[in-house]
Coordinates of N, CA and C in Angstrom, one line a residue:
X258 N 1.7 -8.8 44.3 CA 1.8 -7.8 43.3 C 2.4 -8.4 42.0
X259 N 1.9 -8.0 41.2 CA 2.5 -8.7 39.5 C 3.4 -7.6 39.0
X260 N 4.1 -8.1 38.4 CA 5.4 -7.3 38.0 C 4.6 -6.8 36.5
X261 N 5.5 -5.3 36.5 CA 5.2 -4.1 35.7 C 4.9 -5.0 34.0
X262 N 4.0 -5.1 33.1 CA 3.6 -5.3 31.7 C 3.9 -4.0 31.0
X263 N 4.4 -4.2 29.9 CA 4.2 -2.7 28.7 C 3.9 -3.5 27.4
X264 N 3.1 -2.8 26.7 CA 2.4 -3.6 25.5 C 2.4 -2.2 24.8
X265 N 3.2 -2.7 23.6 CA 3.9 -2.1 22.3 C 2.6 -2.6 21.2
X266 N 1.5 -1.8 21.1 CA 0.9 -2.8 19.6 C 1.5 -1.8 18.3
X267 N 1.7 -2.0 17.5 CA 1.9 -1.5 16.0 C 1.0 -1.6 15.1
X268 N 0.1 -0.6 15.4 CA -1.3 -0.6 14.7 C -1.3 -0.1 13.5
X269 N -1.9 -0.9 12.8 CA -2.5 -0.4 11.2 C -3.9 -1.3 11.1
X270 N -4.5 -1.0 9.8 CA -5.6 -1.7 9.5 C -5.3 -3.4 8.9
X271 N -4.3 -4.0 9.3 CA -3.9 -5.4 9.5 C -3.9 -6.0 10.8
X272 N -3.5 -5.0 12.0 CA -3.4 -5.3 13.2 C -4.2 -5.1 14.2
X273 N -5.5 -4.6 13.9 CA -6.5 -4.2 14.4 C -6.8 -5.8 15.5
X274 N -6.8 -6.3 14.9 CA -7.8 -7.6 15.5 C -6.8 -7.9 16.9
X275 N -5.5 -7.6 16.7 CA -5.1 -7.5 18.2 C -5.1 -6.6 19.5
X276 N -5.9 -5.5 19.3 CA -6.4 -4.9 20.2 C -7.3 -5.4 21.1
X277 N -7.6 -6.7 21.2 CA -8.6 -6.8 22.2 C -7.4 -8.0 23.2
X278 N -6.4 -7.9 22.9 CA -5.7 -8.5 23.2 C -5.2 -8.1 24.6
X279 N -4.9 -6.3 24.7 CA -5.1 -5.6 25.8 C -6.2 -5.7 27.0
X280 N -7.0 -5.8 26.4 CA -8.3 -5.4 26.8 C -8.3 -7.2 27.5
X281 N -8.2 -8.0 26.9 CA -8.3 -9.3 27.7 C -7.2 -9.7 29.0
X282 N -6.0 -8.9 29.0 CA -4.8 -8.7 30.0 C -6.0 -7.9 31.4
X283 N -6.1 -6.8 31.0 CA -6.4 -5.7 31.8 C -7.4 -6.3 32.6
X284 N -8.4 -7.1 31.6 CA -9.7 -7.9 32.3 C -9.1 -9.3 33.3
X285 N -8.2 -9.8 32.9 CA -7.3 -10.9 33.8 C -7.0 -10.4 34.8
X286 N -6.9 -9.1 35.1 CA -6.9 -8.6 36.6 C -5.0 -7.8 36.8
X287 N -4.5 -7.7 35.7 CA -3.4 -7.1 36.0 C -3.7 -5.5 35.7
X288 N -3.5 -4.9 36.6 CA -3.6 -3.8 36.7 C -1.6 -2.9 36.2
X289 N -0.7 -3.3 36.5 CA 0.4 -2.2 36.4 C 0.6 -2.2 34.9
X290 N -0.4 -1.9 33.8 CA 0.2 -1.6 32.6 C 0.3 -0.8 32.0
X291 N 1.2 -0.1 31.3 CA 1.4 0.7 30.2 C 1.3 0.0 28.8
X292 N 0.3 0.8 28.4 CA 0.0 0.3 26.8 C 0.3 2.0 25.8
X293 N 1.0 1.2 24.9 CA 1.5 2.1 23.6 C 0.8 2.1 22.5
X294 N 0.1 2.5 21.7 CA -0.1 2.2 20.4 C 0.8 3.0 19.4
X295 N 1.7 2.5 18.6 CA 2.5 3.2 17.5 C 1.6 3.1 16.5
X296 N 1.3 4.3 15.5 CA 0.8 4.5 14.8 C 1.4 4.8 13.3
X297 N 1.0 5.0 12.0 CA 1.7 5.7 11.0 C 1.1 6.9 10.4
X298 N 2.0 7.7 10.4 CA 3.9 7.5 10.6 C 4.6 7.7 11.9
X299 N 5.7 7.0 12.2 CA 6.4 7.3 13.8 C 6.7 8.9 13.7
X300 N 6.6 9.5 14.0 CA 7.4 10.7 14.3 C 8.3 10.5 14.6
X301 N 8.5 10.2 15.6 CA 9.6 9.8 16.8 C 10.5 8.6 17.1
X302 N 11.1 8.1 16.0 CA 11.7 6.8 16.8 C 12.7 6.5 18.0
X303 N 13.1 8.1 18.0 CA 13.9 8.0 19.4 C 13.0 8.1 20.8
X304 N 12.3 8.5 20.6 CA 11.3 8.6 21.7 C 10.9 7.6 22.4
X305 N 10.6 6.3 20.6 CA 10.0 4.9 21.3 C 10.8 4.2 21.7
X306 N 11.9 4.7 21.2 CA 13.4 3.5 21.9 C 13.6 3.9 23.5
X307 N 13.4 5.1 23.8 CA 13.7 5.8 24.8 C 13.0 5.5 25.4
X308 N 11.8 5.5 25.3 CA 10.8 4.3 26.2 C 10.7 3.0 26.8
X309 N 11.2 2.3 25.5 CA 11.6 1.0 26.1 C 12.8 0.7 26.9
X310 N 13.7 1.8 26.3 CA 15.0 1.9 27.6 C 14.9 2.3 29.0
X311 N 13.6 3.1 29.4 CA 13.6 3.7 30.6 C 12.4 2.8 31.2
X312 N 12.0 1.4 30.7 CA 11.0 0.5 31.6 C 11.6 -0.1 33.0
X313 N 11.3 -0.1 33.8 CA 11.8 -1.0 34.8 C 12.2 -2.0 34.3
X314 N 13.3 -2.9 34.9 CA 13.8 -4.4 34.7 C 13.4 -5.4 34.9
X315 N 12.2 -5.0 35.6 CA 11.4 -6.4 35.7 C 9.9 -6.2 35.0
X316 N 10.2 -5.4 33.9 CA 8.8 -5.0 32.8 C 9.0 -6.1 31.7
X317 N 8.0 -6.7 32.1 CA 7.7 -8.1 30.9 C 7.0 -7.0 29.7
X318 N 8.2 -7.0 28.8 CA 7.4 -5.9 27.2 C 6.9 -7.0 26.2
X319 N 5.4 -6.7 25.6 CA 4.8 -7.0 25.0 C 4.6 -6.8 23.9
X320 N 5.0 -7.1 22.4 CA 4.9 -6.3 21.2 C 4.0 -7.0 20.9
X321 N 3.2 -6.7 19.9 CA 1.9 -6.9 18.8 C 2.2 -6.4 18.1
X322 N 2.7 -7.4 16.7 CA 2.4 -6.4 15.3 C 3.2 -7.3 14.0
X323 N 3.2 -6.8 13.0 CA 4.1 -7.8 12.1 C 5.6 -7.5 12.3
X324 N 6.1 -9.4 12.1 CA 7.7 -9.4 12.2 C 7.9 -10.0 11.0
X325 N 9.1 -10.3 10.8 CA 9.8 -10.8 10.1 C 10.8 -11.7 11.0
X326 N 12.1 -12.8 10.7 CA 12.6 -13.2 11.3 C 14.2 -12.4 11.5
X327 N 14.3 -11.4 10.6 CA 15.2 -9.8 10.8 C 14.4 -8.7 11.4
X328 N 13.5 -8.4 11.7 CA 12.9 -7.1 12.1 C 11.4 -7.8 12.9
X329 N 10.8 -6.8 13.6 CA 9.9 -6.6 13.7 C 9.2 -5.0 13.3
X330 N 8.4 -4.4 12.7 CA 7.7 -3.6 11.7 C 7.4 -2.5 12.3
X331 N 7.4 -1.4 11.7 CA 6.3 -0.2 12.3 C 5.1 -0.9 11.8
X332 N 3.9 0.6 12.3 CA 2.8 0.1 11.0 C 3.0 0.4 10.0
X333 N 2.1 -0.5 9.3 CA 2.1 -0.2 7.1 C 1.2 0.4 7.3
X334 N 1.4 1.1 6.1 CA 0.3 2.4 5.8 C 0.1 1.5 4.1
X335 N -1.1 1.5 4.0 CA -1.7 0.4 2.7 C -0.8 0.0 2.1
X336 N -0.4 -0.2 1.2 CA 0.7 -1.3 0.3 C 1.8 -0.6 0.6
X337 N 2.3 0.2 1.5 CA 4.0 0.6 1.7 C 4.8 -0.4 1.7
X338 N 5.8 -0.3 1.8 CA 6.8 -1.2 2.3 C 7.1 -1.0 3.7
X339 N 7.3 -2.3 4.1 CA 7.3 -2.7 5.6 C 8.9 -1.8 5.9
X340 N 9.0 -1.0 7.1 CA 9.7 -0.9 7.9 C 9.8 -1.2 8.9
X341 N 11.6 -1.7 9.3 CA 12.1 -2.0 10.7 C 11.4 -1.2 12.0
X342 N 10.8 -1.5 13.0 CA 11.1 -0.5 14.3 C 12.1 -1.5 15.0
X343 N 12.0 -2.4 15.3 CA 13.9 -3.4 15.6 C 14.2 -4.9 14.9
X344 N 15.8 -3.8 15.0 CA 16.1 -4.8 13.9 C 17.3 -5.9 14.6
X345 N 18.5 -5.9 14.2 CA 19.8 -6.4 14.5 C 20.7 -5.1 14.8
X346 N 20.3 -4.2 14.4 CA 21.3 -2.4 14.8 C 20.4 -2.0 16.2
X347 N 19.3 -2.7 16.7 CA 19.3 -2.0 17.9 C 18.4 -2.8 18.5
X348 N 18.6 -4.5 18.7 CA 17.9 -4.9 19.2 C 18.6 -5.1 20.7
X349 N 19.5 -4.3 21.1 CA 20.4 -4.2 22.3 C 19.1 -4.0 23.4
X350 N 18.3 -3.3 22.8 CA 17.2 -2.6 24.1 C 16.3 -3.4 24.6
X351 N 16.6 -5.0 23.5 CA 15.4 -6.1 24.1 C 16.4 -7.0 25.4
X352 N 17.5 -6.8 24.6 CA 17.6 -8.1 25.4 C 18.3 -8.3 26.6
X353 N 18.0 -7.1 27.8 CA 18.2 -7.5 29.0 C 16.6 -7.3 29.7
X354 N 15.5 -7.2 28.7 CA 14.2 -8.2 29.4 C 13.6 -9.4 29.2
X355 N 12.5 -9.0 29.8 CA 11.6 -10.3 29.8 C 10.8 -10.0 28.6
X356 N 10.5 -10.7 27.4 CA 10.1 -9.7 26.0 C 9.4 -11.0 25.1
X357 N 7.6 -11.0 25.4 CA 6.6 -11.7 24.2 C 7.1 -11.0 23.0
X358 N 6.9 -11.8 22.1 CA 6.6 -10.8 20.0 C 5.6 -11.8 19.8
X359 N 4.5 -11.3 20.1 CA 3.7 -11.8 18.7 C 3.3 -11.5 17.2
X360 N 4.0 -11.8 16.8 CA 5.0 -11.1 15.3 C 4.8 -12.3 14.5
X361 N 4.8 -12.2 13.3 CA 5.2 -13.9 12.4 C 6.7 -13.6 12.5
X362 N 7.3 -14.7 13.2 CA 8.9 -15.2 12.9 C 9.3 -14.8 13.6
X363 N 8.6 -14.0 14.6 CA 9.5 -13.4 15.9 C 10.3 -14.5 17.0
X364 N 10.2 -16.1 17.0 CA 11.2 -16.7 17.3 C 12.7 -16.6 16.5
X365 N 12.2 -17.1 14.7 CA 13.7 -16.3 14.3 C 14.2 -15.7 14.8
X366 N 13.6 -14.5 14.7 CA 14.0 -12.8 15.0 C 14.6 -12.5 16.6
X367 N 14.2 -13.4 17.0 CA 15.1 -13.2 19.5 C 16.3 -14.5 18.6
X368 N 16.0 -15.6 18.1 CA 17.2 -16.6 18.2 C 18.1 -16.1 16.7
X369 N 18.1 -15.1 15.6 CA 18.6 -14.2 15.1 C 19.7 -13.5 15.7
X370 N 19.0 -12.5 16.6 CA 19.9 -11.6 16.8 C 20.2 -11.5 18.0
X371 N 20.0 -12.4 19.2 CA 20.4 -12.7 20.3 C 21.8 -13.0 20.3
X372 N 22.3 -12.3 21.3 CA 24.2 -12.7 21.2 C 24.7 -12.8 22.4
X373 N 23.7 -13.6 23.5 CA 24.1 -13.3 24.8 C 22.5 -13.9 25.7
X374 N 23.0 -15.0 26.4 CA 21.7 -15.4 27.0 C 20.5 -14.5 27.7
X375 N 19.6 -14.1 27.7 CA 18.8 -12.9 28.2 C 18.7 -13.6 30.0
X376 N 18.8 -12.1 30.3 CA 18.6 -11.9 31.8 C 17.0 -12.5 32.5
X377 N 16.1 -12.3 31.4 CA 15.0 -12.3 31.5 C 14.6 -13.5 31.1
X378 N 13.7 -13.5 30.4 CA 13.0 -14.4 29.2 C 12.6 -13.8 28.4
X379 N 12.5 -14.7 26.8 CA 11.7 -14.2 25.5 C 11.3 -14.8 24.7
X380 N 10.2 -15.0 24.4 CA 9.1 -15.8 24.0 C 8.5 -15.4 22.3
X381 N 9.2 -15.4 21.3 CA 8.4 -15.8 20.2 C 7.6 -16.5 19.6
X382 N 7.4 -16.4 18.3 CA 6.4 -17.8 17.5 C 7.3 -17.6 15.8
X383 N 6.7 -19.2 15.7 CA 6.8 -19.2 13.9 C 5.9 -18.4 13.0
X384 N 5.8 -18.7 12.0 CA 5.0 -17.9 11.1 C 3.5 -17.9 11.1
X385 N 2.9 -16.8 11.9 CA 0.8 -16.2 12.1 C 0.4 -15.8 11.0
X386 N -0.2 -16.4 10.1 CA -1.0 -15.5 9.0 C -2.0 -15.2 9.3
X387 N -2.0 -14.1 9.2 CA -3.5 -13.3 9.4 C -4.4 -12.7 8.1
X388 N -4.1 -13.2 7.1 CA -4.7 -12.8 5.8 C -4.4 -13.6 4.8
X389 N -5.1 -13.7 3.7 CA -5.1 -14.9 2.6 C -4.0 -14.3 1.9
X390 N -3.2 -13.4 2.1 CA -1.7 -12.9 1.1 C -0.8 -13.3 2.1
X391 N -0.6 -13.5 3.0 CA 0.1 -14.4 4.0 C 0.3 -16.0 3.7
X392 N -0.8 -16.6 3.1 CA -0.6 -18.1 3.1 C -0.7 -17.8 1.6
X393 N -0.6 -17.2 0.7 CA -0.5 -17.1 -0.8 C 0.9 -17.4 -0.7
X394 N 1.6 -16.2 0.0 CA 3.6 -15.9 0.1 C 3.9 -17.2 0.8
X395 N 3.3 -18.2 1.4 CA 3.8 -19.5 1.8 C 3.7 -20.1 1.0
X396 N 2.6 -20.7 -0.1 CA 2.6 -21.3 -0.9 C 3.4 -21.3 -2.4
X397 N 3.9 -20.0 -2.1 CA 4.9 -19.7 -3.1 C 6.1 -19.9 -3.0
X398 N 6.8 -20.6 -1.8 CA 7.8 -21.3 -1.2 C 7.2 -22.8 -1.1
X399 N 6.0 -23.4 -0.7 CA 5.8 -24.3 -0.8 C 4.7 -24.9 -0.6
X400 N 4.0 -25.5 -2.1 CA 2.8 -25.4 -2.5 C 1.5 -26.3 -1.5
X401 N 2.3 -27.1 -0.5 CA 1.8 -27.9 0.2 C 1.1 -27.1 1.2
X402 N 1.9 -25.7 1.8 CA 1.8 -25.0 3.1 C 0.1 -25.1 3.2
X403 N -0.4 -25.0 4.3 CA -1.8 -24.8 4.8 C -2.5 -25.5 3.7
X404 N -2.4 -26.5 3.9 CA -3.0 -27.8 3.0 C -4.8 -27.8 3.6
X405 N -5.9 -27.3 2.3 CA -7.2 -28.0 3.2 C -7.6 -26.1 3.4
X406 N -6.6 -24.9 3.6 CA -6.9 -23.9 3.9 C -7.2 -22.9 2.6
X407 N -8.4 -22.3 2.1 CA -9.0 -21.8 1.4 C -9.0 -20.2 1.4
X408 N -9.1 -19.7 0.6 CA -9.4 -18.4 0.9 C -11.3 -18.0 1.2
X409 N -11.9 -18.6 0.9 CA -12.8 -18.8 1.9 C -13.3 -19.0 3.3
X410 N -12.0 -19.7 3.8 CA -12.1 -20.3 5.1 C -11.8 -19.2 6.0

């Protein structure tokens, strides 16, 4: 038996293309999951915290969606400004699991605000661009970034 999955995606029309992301788990043959889709606007953020506080301890949680190396995002609703759903004020609720971010910077963001070796495991990445305003904002730190990568490509 495979231990309990929960998959957090933070959907907007940027994060769509990770939806099938679920759908490729479920088809690998794990059957114990809970899948969330957070939408905009949250209603509820106590609800989602409360969720993630009440998973079993041996629930590998899954997030999908944009991070930062301080936060990881609700969804954006067209050009808003990006909001926290966790940040450094309440990332207490990650870190006694086992916790993927597929986020840009979501390695920052676990070796950020981690203050205590995790019980579990947690697995981030560096910076995912997923759109040509993504590697624009790199190249505007540094003109070399994604050298050969086009907005065509």
């Amino acid at each position: 038996m495979t231990s309990p999955l929960s998959i957090f995606l933070s959907l907007d029309e940027t994060t769509e293309f990770l939806k099938p992301i679920y759908s490729s788990i479920v088809n690998g043959g794990f059957s114990n999951i809970d899948y969330f889709e957070l939408t905009h606007p949250i209603v509820d953020l106590a609800a989602v915290y409360e969720r993630v506080e009440a998973l079993p301890g041996d629930t590998t949680l899954i997030f999908l969606g944009h991070g930062s190396s301080h936060s990881i995002y609700q969804p954006i609703k067209d050009n808003d400004s990006v909001v926290p759903l966790i940040n450094k004020a309440n990332f207490h609720i990650l870190s006694n699991r086992k916790f993927i971010c597929l986020s840009c910077r979501s390695w920052e963001f676990i070796k950020t605000n981690l203050v205590q070796e995790p019980k579990g495991f947690m697995l981030g990445f560096e910076n995912i661009p997923t759109h040509w305003g993504d590697i624009a904002a790199e190249r505007e730190v540094d003109s070399t970034a994604y050298r050969g990568v086009s907005e065509s490509v």
